PDB file of C-alpha atoms in Angstrom:
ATOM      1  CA  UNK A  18      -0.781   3.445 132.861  1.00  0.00           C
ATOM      2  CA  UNK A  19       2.346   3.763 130.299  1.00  0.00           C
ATOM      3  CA  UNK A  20       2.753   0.020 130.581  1.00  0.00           C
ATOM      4  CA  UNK A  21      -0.322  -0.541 128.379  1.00  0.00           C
ATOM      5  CA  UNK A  22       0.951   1.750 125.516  1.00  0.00           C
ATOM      6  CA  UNK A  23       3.550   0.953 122.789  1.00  0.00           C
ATOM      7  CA  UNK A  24       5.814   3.011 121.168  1.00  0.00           C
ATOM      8  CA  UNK A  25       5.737   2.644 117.466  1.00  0.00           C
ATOM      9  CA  UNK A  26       9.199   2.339 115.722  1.00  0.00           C
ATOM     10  CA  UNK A  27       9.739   5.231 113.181  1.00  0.00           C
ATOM     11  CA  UNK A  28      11.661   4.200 110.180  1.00  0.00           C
ATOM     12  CA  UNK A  29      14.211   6.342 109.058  1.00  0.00           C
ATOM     13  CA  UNK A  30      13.073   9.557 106.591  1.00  0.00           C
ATOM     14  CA  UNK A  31      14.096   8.802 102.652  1.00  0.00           C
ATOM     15  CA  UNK A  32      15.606  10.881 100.387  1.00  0.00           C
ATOM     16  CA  UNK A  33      14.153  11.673  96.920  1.00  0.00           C
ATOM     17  CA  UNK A  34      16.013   8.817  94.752  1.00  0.00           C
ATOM     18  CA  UNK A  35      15.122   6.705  96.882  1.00  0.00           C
ATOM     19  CA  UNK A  36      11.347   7.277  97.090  1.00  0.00           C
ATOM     20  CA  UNK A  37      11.074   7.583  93.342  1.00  0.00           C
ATOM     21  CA  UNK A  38      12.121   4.392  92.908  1.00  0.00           C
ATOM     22  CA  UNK A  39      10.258   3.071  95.080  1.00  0.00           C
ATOM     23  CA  UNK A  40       6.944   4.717  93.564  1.00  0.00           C
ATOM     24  CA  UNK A  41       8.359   4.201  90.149  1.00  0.00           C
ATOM     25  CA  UNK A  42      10.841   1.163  89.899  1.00  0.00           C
ATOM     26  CA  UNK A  43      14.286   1.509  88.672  1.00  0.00           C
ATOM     27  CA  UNK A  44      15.001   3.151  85.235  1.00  0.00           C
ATOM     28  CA  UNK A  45      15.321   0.706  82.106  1.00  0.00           C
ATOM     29  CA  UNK A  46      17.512   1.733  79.448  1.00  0.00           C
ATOM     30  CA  UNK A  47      15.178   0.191  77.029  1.00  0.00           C
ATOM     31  CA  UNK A  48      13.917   2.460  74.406  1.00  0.00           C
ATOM     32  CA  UNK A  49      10.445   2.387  73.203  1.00  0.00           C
ATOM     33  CA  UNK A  50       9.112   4.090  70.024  1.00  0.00           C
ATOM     34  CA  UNK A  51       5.126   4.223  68.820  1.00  0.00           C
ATOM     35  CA  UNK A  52       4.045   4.937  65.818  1.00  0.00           C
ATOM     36  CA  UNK A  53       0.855   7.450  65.837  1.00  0.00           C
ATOM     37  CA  UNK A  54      -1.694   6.012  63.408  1.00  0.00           C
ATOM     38  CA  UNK A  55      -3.894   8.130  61.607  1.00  0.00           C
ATOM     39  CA  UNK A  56      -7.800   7.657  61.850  1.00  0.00           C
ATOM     40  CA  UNK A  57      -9.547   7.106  58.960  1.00  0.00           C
ATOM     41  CA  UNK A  58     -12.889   9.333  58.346  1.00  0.00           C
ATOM     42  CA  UNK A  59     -16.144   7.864  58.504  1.00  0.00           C
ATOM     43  CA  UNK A  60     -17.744   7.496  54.788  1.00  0.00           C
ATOM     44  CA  UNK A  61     -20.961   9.267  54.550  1.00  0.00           C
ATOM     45  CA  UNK A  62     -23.885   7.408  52.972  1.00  0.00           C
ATOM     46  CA  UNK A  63     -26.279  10.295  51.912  1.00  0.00           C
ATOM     47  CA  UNK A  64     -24.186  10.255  48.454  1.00  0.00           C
ATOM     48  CA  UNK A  65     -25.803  12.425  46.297  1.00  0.00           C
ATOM     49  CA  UNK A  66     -29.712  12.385  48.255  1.00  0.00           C
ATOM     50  CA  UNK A  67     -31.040  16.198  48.204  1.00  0.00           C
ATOM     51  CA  UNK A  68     -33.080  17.458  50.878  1.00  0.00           C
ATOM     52  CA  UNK A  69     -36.534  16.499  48.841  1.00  0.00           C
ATOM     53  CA  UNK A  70     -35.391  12.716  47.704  1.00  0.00           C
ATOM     54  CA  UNK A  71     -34.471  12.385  51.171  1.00  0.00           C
ATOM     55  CA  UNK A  72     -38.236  13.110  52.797  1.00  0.00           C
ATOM     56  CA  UNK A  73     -39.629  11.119  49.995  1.00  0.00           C
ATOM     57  CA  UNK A  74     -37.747   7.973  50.392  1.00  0.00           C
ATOM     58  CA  UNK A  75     -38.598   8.717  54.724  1.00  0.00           C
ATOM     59  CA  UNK A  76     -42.476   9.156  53.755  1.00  0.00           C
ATOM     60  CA  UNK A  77     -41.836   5.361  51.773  1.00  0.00           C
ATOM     61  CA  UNK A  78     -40.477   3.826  55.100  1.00  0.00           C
ATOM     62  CA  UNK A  79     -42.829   5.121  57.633  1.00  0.00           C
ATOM     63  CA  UNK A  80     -45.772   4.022  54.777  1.00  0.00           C
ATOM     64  CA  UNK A  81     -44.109   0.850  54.967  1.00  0.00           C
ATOM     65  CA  UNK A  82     -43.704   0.200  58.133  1.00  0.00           C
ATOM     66  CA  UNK A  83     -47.833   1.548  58.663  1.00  0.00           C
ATOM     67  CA  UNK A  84     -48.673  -1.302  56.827  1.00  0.00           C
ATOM     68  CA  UNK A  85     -46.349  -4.039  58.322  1.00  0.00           C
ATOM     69  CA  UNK A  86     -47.790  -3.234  61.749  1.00  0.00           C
ATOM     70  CA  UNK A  87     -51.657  -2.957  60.632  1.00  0.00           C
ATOM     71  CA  UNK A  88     -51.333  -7.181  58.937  1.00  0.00           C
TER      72      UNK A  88
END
């Protein structure tokens, strides 16, 4: 039963150029430059808190926030 069956049409193989520019588009001659910006750091807040300040002003805001949840 052949009639049933259809032969598909093969298209004809491409060469390279051809296929890239299909993928890729044609070339431009437009030249495009970018300028890298620089990141700027992140400031640190801790300024000039030693390691004891530090646990002192942590002990004031857990006290602190005891007593806002106890009213």
């Amino acid at each position: 039963m052949r009639l049933l069956r259809r032969r598909r049409h093969r298209e004809a193989p491409i060469h390279e150029r051809e296929a890239y520019a299909r993928c890729h588009g044609e070339r431009s001659g437009e030249i495009v430059s970018v300028a890298r910006l620089e990141r700027k750091p992140i400031p640190r807040r801790t300024g000039n808190l030693g390691g004891e300040l530090l646990r002192r002003a942590f002990e004031a805001r857990l006290d602190a926030r005891g007593q806002s949840a106890e009213q």
